[in-house]
XYZ file of C-alpha atoms in Angstrom:
177
model
C 0.838 -26.181 21.272
C 3.744 -25.179 19.003
C 2.013 -26.205 15.810
C 0.856 -24.188 12.859
C -1.204 -24.763 9.764
C -1.888 -22.470 6.852
C -3.872 -22.801 3.660
C -3.161 -20.371 0.848
C -5.414 -20.447 -2.208
C -4.991 -18.107 -5.146
C -5.808 -18.293 -8.842
C -2.303 -19.664 -9.313
C -1.859 -22.082 -6.417
C -3.491 -24.054 -3.645
C -1.047 -24.685 -0.790
C -1.541 -26.382 2.567
C 1.234 -26.407 5.169
C 1.279 -27.917 8.656
C 4.226 -27.870 11.055
C 5.108 -29.069 14.527
C 8.115 -27.248 15.963
C 8.560 -29.977 18.573
C 8.619 -32.812 16.049
C 11.333 -35.194 14.967
C 11.830 -34.077 11.375
C 9.134 -36.171 9.714
C 8.180 -34.808 6.294
C 5.297 -35.410 3.912
C 5.916 -33.168 0.929
C 4.111 -32.955 -2.406
C 4.507 -29.784 -4.454
C 4.805 -31.227 -7.947
C 8.365 -29.847 -8.047
C 10.798 -32.642 -7.263
C 13.739 -30.405 -6.361
C 11.627 -28.238 -4.027
C 10.268 -31.393 -2.370
C 13.853 -32.531 -1.788
C 14.843 -29.167 -0.257
C 11.814 -29.161 2.067
C 12.469 -32.742 3.179
C 16.042 -31.689 3.994
C 14.708 -28.652 5.872
C 12.391 -30.801 7.993
C 15.044 -33.414 8.736
C 17.744 -30.998 9.857
C 15.455 -28.617 11.743
C 13.681 -31.522 13.481
C 10.417 -29.764 12.582
C 7.629 -32.052 11.365
C 6.442 -30.666 8.049
C 3.524 -31.453 5.765
C 3.210 -29.575 2.483
C 0.610 -30.183 -0.208
C 0.717 -27.806 -3.145
C -0.905 -27.630 -6.534
C 0.081 -24.822 -8.814
C 0.261 -23.574 -12.356
C 3.324 -25.664 -13.136
C 2.411 -25.584 -16.814
C 3.575 -21.949 -16.710
C 6.651 -22.407 -14.487
C 7.657 -23.218 -10.891
C 7.669 -19.609 -9.659
C 4.185 -19.237 -8.144
C 4.229 -22.615 -6.413
C 7.716 -22.109 -4.980
C 6.922 -18.609 -3.715
C 3.541 -19.549 -2.239
C 5.015 -22.558 -0.412
C 7.588 -20.168 1.116
C 4.824 -17.747 2.102
C 2.656 -20.444 3.679
C 5.558 -22.073 5.520
C 6.697 -18.703 6.858
C 3.181 -17.982 8.115
C 2.945 -21.430 9.724
C 6.249 -20.927 11.582
C 5.051 -17.561 12.833
C 1.746 -19.091 13.919
C 3.437 -22.030 15.667
C 5.634 -19.741 17.698
C 2.562 -17.949 18.955
C 4.662 -14.851 18.986
C 7.256 -13.527 16.730
C 10.060 -14.849 18.969
C 16.382 -16.340 14.074
C 16.338 -12.885 14.677
C 12.667 -13.817 14.845
C 11.805 -10.251 15.642
C 8.895 -9.320 13.434
C 11.277 -7.264 11.291
C 11.672 -9.420 8.183
C 14.784 -8.979 6.113
C 16.811 -11.182 3.812
C 20.440 -10.992 2.773
C 21.015 -13.715 0.190
C 24.562 -14.204 -1.071
C 24.664 -17.447 -2.987
C 25.789 -17.715 -6.572
C 24.635 -20.467 -8.851
C 26.638 -21.657 -11.850
C 23.659 -22.719 -13.963
C 20.148 -21.425 -14.495
C 18.551 -24.724 -13.514
C 18.922 -27.805 -11.365
C 16.985 -30.329 -13.405
C 13.880 -28.364 -14.345
C 14.047 -26.090 -11.277
C 15.142 -22.480 -11.855
C 17.976 -21.718 -9.444
C 16.759 -18.103 -9.104
C 13.731 -19.541 -7.271
C 15.908 -20.535 -4.308
C 16.283 -16.868 -3.370
C 12.605 -16.273 -4.161
C 11.617 -19.016 -1.679
C 13.868 -17.589 1.040
C 12.448 -14.082 0.476
C 8.886 -15.359 0.796
C 9.772 -17.376 3.910
C 11.632 -14.521 5.650
C 8.930 -11.957 4.923
C 6.065 -14.139 6.082
C 7.730 -15.565 9.177
C 9.013 -12.187 10.374
C 12.606 -13.421 10.361
C 15.798 -11.496 9.744
C 17.752 -14.022 7.742
C 21.262 -14.010 6.289
C 22.095 -16.763 3.807
C 25.664 -16.875 2.515
C 27.534 -19.582 0.697
C 31.279 -19.222 0.657
C 32.230 -21.645 -2.116
C 30.757 -24.170 -4.471
C 30.279 -25.177 -8.058
C 27.515 -27.779 -7.792
C 24.192 -25.931 -7.774
C 22.316 -28.830 -6.181
C 24.732 -28.776 -3.238
C 24.704 -24.975 -3.021
C 20.900 -24.987 -2.708
C 21.072 -27.817 -0.167
C 23.530 -25.855 1.956
C 21.149 -22.876 2.023
C 18.187 -24.970 3.177
C 20.266 -27.014 5.642
C 21.729 -23.824 7.118
C 18.220 -22.454 7.626
C 17.126 -25.759 9.135
C 19.932 -25.767 11.688
C 19.367 -22.106 12.559
C 15.624 -22.708 12.984
C 16.306 -25.740 15.133
C 18.369 -23.618 17.518
C 16.085 -20.582 17.349
C 12.829 -22.350 18.154
C 14.249 -24.489 20.974
C 12.915 -23.568 24.384
C 15.703 -22.647 26.793
C 14.560 -24.141 30.104
C 16.499 -21.446 31.988
C 14.477 -18.703 30.294
C 11.216 -20.458 29.416
C 9.011 -17.643 30.733
C 11.074 -14.732 29.433
C 10.689 -12.745 26.246
C 13.949 -13.193 24.315
C 14.583 -9.473 23.917
C 16.229 -6.705 25.930
C 13.240 -4.535 24.958
C 10.858 -6.781 26.860
C 8.694 -7.378 23.789
C 8.963 -8.646 20.255
C 7.447 -7.311 17.080
C 7.273 -4.023 15.214
């Protein structure tokens, strides 16, 4: 019931994403970008959301299109799985991203693509999302902290509160625009 699947095909990428919000954190990830795969596996594990991602993209150009389109598809799948735009999962997407990277790359992955992924995810899931890192000098660990923070916030946000299972989580009585 709280599952979502999205396929996004463009001239630049072909992305398939499937999620189960009530999973255990099982991940099957293949994007062709090792660092992105690692971040998505971490996201699944710490959010306890089962996640399958298969992506093929124009990696001969760079990692940008694949990274962005995976964020778009995953955001859409989360929105679909919720069945309603329920982090502030309000239908009013917004991103504040305050993380500074020391280097331009982690391996072959452009560190600027971390923010690009979060922007695509926030916009397409309808989430208001604030990502802030306070300290750090290891870019791999900085990126991991961003994804793990999102994972933990998602885990809490998508959990069903048995005391309010039939209520809309808003003082307005509805969610969305």
